[in-house]
Coordinates of C-alpha atoms in Angstrom, one line a residue:
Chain H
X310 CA -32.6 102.7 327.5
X311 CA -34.3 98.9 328.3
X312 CA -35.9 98.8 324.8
X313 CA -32.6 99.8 323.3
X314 CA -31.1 97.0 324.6
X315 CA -33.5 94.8 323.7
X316 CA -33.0 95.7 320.1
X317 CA -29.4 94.1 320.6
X318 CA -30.4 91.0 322.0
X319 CA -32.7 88.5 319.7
X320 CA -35.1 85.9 321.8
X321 CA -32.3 83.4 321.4
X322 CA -30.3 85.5 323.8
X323 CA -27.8 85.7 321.1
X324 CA -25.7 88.9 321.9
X325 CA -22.6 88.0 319.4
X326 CA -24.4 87.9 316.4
X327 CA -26.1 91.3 317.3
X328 CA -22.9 93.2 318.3
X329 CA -21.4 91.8 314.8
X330 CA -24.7 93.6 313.8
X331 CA -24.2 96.3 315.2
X332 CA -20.3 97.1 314.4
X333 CA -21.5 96.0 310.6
X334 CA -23.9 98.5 310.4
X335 CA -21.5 101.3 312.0
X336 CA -18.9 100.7 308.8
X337 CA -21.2 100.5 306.4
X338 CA -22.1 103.1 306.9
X339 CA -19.2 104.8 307.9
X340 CA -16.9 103.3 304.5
X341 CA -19.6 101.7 302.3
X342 CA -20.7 98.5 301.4
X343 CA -17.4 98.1 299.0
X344 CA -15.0 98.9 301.7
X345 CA -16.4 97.2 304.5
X346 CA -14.8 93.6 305.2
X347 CA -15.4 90.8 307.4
X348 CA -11.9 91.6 308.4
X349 CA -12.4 95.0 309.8
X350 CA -15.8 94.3 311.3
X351 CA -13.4 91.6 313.3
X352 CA -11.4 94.3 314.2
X353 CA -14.0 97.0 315.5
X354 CA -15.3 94.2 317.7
X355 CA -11.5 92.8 318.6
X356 CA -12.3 89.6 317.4
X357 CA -11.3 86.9 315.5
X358 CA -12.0 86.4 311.6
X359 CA -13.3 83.1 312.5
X360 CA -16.2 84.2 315.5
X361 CA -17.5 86.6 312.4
X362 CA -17.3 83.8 309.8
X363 CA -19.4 81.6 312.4
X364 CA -22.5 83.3 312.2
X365 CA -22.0 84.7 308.3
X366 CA -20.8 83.1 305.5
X367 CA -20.3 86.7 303.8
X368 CA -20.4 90.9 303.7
X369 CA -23.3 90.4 301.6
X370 CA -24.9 87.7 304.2
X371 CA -24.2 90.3 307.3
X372 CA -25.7 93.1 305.0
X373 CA -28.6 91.7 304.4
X374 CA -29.0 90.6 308.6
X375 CA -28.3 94.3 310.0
X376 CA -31.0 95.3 307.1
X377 CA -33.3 92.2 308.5
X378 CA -32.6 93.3 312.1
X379 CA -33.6 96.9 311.9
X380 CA -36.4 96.1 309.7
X381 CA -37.5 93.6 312.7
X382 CA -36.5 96.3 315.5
X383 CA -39.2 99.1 314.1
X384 CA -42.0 96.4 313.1
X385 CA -42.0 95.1 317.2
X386 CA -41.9 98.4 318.2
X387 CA -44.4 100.3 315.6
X388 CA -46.8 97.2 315.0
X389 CA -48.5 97.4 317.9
X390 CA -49.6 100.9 318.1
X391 CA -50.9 100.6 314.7
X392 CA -52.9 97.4 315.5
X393 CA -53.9 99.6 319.1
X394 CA -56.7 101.7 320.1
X395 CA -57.3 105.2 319.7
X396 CA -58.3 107.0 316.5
X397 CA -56.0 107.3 313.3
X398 CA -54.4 110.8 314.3
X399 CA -53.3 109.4 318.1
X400 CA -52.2 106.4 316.9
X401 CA -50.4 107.8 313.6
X402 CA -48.3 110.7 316.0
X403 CA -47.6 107.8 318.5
X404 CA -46.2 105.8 315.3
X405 CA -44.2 108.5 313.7
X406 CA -42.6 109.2 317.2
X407 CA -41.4 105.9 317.6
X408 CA -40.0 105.3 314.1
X409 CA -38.4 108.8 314.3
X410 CA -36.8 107.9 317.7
X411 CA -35.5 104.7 317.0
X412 CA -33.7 105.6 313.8
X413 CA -32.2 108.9 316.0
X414 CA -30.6 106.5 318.4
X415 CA -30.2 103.8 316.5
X416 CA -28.8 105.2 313.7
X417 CA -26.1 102.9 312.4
X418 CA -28.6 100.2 311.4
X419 CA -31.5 102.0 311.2
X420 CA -29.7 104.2 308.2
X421 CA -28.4 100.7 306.2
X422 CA -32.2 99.9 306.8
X423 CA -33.9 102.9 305.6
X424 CA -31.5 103.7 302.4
X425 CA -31.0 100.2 301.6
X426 CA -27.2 101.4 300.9
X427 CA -25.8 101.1 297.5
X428 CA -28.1 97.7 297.1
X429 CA -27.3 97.6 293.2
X430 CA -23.4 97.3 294.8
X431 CA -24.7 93.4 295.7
X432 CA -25.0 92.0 292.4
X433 CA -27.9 90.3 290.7
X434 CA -27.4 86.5 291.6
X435 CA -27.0 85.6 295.3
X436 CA -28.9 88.7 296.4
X437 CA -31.9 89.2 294.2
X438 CA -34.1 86.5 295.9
X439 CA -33.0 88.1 299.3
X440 CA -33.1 91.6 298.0
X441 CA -36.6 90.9 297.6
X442 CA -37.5 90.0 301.0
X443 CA -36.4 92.8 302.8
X444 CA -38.2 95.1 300.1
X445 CA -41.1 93.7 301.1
X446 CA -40.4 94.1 304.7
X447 CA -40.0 97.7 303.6
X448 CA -43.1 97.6 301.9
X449 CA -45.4 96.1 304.3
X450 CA -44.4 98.5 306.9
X451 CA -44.5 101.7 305.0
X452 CA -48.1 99.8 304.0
X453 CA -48.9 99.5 307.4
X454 CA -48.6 103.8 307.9
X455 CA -50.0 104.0 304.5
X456 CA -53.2 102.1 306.1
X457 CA -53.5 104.4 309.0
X458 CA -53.0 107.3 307.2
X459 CA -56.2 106.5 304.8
X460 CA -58.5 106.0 308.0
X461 CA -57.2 109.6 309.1
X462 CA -58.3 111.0 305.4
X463 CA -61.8 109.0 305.2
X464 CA -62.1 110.4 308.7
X465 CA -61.6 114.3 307.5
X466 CA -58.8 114.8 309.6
X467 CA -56.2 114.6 306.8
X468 CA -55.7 116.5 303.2
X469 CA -57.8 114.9 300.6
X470 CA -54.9 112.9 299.1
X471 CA -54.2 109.3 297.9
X472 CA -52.8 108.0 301.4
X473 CA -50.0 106.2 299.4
X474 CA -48.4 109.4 297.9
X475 CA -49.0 111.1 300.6
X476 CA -46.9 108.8 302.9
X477 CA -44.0 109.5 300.8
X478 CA -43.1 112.8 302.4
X479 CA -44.8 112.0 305.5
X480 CA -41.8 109.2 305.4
X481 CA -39.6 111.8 303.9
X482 CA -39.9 114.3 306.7
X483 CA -38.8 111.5 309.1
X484 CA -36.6 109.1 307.1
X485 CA -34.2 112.2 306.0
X486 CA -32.8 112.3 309.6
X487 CA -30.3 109.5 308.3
X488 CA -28.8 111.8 306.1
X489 CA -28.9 114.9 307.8
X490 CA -28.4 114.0 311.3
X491 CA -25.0 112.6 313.6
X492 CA -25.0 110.8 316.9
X493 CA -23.1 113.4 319.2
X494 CA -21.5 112.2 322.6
X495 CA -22.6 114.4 324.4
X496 CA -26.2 115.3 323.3
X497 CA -28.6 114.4 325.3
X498 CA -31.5 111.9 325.5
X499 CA -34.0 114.9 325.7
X500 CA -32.3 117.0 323.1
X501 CA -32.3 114.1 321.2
X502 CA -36.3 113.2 321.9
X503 CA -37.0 116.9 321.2
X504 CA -35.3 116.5 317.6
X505 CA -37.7 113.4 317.2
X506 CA -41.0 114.9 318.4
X507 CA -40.1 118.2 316.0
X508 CA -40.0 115.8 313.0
X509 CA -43.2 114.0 314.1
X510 CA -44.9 116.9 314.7
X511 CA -43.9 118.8 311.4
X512 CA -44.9 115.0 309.7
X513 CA -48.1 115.2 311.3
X514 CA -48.7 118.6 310.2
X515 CA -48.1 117.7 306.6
X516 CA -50.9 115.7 306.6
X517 CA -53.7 117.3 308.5
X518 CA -56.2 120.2 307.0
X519 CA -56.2 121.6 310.4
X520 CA -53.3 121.2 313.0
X521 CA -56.0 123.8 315.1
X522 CA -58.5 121.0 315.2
X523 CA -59.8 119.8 318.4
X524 CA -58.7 116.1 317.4
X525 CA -55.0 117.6 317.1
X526 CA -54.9 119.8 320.0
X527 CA -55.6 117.0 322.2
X528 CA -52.9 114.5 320.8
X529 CA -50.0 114.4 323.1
X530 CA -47.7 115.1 320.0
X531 CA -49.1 118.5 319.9
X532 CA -50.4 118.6 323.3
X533 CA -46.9 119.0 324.8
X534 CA -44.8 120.2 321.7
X535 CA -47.1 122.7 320.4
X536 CA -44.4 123.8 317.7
Chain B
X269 CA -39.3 121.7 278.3
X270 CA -37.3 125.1 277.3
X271 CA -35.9 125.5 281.1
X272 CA -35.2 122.1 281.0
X273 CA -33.1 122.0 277.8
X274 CA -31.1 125.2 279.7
X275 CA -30.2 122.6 282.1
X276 CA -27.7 120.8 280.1
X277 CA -25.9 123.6 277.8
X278 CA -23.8 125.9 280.1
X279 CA -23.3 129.0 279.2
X280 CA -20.4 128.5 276.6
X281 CA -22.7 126.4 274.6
X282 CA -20.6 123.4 275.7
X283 CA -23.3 120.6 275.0
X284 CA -20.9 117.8 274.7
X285 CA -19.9 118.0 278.7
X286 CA -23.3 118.4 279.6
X287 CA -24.1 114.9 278.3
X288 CA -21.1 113.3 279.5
X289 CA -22.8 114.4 282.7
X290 CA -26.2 113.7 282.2
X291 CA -24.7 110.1 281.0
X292 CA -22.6 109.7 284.3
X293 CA -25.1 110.6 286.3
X294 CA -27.3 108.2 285.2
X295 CA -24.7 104.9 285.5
X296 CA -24.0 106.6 289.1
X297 CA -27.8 106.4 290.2
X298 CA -27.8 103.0 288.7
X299 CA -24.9 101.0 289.2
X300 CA -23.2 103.0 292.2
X301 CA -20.1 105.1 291.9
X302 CA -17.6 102.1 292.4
X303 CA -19.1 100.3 289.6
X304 CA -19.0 103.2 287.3
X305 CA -16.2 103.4 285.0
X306 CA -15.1 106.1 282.0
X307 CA -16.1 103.5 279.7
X308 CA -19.5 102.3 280.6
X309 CA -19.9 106.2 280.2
X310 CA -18.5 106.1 276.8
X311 CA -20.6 103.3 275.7
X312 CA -24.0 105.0 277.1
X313 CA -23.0 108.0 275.1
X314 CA -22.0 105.8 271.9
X315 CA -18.7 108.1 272.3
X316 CA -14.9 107.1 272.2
X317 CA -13.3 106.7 275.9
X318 CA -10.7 110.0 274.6
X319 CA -14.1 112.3 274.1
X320 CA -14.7 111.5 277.9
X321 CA -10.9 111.9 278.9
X322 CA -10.6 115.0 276.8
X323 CA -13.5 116.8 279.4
X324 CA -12.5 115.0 282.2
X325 CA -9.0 113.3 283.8
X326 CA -10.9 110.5 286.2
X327 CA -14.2 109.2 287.2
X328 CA -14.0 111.4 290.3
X329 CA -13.4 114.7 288.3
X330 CA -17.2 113.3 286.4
X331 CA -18.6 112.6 289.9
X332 CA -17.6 116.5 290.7
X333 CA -18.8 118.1 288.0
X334 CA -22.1 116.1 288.0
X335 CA -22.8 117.5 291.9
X336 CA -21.7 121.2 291.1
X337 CA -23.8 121.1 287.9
X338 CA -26.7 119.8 289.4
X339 CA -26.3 122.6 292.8
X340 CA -25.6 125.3 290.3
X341 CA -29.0 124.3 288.2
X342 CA -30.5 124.3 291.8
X343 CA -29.7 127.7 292.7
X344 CA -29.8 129.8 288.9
X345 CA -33.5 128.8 289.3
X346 CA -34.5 128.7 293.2
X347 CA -32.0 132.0 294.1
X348 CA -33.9 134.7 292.2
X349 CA -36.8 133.5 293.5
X350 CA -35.5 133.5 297.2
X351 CA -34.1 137.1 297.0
X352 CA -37.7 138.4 295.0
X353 CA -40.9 139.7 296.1
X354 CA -43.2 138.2 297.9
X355 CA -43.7 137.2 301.8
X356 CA -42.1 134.3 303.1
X357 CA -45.4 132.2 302.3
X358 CA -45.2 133.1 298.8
X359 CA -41.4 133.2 298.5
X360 CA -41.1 129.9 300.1
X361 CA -43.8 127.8 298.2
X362 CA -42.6 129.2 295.0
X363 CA -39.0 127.6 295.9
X364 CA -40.0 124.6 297.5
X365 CA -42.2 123.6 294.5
X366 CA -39.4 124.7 292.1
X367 CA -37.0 122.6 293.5
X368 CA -39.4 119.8 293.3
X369 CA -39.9 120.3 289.9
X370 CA -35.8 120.0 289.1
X371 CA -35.6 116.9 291.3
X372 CA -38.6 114.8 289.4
X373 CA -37.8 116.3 285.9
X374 CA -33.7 115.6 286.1
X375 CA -33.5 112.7 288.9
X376 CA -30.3 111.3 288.1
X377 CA -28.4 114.5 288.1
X378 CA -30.5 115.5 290.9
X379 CA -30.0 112.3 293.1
X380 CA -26.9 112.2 292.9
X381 CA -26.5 116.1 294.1
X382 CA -28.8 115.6 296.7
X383 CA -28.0 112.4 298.3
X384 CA -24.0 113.4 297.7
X385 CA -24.3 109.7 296.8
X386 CA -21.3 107.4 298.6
X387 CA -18.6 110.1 299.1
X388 CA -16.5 108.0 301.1
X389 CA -15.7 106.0 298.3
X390 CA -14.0 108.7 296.7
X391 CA -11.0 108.7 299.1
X392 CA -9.7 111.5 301.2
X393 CA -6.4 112.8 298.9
X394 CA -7.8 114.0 295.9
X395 CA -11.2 114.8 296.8
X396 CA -11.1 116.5 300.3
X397 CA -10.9 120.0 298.9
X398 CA -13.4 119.3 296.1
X399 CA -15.4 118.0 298.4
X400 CA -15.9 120.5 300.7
X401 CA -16.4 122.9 297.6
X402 CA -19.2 120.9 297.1
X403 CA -20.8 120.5 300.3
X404 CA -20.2 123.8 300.9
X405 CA -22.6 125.0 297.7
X406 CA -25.1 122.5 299.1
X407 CA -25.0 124.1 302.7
X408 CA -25.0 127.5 301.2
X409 CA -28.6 126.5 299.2
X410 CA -29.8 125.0 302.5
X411 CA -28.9 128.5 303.7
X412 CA -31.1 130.1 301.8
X413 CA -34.0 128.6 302.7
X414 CA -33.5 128.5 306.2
X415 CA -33.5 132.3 306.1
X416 CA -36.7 132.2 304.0
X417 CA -37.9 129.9 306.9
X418 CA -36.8 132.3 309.8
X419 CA -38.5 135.1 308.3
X420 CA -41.8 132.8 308.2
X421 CA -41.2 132.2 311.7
X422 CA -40.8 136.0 312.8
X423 CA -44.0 136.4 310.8
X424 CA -45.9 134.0 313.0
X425 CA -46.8 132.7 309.9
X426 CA -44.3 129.3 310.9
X427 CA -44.3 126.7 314.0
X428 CA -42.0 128.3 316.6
X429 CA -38.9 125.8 316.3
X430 CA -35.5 126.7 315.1
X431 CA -35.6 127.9 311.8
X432 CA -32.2 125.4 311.0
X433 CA -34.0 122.2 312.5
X434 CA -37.6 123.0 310.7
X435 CA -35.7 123.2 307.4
X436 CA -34.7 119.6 308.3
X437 CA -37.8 117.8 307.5
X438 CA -38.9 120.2 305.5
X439 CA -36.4 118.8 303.1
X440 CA -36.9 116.0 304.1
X441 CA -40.0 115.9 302.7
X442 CA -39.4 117.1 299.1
X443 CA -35.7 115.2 299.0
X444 CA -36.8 112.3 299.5
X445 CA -38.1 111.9 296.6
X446 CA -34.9 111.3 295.0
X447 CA -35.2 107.9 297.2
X448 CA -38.7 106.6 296.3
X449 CA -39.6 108.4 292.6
X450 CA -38.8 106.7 289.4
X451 CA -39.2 108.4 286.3
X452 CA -41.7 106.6 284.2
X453 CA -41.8 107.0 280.4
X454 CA -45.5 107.2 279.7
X455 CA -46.0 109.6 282.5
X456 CA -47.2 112.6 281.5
X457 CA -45.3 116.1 282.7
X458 CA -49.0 117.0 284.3
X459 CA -48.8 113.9 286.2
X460 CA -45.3 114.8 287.6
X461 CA -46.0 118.1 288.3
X462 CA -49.1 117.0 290.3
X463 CA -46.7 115.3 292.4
X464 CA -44.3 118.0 292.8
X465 CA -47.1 120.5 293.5
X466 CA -48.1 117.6 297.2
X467 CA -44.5 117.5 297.8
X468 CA -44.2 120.4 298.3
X469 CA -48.1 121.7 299.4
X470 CA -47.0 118.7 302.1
X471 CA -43.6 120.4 303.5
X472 CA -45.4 123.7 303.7
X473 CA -48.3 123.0 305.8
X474 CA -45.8 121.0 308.1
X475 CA -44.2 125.0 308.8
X476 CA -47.7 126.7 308.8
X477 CA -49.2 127.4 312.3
X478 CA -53.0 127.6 310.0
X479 CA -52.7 126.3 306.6
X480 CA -56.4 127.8 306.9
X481 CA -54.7 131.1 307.4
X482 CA -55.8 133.7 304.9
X483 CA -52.1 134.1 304.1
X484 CA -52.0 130.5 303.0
X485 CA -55.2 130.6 301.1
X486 CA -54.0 133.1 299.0
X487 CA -50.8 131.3 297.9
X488 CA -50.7 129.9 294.7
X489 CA -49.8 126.4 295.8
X490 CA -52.5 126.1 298.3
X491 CA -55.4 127.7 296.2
X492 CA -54.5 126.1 293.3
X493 CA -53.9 122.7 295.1
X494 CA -55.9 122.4 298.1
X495 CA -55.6 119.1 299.4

């Protein structure tokens, strides 16, 4: 898990702030945004009001950071592959399968991140302007699928629909493991990866007129998880 | 709309609780359910706080009634289609795309069945038993589908995965609406229906083995709606 860590660690090296991340994300989603407190974020982590308080100013500032964060942690890791080589359906299954396993094994912050929990709970005046901003993370990354996923219909390989709606289940399909799924102690890694490639491949599926294609067969999505 | 109207008068004709709900529902989606109160309910309705209190003793007794109302509109129109005629093709695309239909057309009730919007913050006393009542009804609809799904995968018609963990993304793909759609006043009911029928065109050709199978061409959701 050397990626995982690194999600945990920003470039400044700065491990605190990312465990008060981390413990953040893990009650609110556990309580809520309303019943979360800097208090017992201090607690989960055994430390002192004060070493929270240091970094953040507020809940709604530490909010806002894990959402940041995990918007940041599938950008690094997705970004590249769709700014890679190969053609819209390798680099669209190799896209999915990343997002899908970083939000399995990340879960905490990743489902803050993807539901934007209870954002209306914030209230209108110090969060709107920061609101915004991680919206528009949100937005430019579903754009950046939404991109992909037009060169795949232009190419043929995908159902003659506008890319843009067509994302919506695509993101549905893989975004809907924060509700339904749990972190289990003792699942592991592979069952875990097979969950992920099952709801890339059924994604993948959604999309293209003919999962029997030549282009499909040869993807290593399907290639090895022929489902 | 006819099926629609049928949605808020329950059988004894009791149209007054039905838009207390449909009301409460609504300041749920919008404001969250700490922020909801009996009287913001009262005020959306132009009603006195004792017309609420005379249906209902609390705002959790509201939050109930607006999940079971919303699961039992689910299943009096999805369940006769699950236990019809038809293959598990047909069955399942009729259901899928009747579901959609009742998510888009009724999202507040529908969001806040379907996400079981921020249970924690009802506390465990009180709610616990409701609670499972109501999780219960929504495992039980899951249910039904993932049966639908196995027989599809005995048919060879669906991928060879787990009938439970296909029915996953699968909703996935069709709930998730209740994250990303808005209900927009000068859209027209074709519009939204057009929607409904790629949501759920999607989640079925991510469980098809050949959406080019002559078994999916003849389905009324793929021949009407290829794409």
């Amino acid at each position: 898990m050397a990626s995982a860590q690194q999600a945990v660690v920003d470039p400044g090296g700065n491990e605190s702030r990312n465990e008060i991340l981390q413990a953040a994300a893990e009650l609110f989603m556990e309580l809520g945004y309303a019943a979360t407190s800097i208090d017992a974020v201090a607690q989960r982590l055994g430390a002192t009001k004060g070493r929270i308080y240091h970094h953040y100013r507020s809940k709604a500032d530490l909010f806002f950071d894990v959402q940041i964060a995990a918007m940041n942690r599938l950008n690094e890791q997705v970004e590249p592959i769709a700014r890679g080589a190969g053609d819209p359906l390798e680099r669209l299954s190799a896209m999915a399968l990343r997002h899908t396993q970083i939000l399995l094994t990340e879960l905490p912050m990743q489902k803050v991140a993807v539901q934007g929990l209870e954002r209306h709970l914030l209230g209108a005046s110090s969060g709107a302007k920061r609101l915004r901003s991680v919206v528009k993370m949100r937005d430019d990354y579903e754009q950046m699928f939404v991109e992909v996923i037009d060169d795949g219909v232009r190419a043929g390989l995908f159902v003659d629909q506008p890319a843009k709606l067509i994302t919506k289940p695509f993101f549905g399909a893989l975004n809907w493991a924060t509700v339904w799924y749990s972190q289990r102690r003792l699942q592991s890694a592979e069952a875990v990866d097979d969950i992920a490639h099952a709801l890339a491949a059924f994604a993948l599926r959604g999309l293209l007129k003919d999962p029997n294609h030549e282009a499909a067969r040869k993807t290593a999505l399907f290639r090895d998880h022929l489902g």
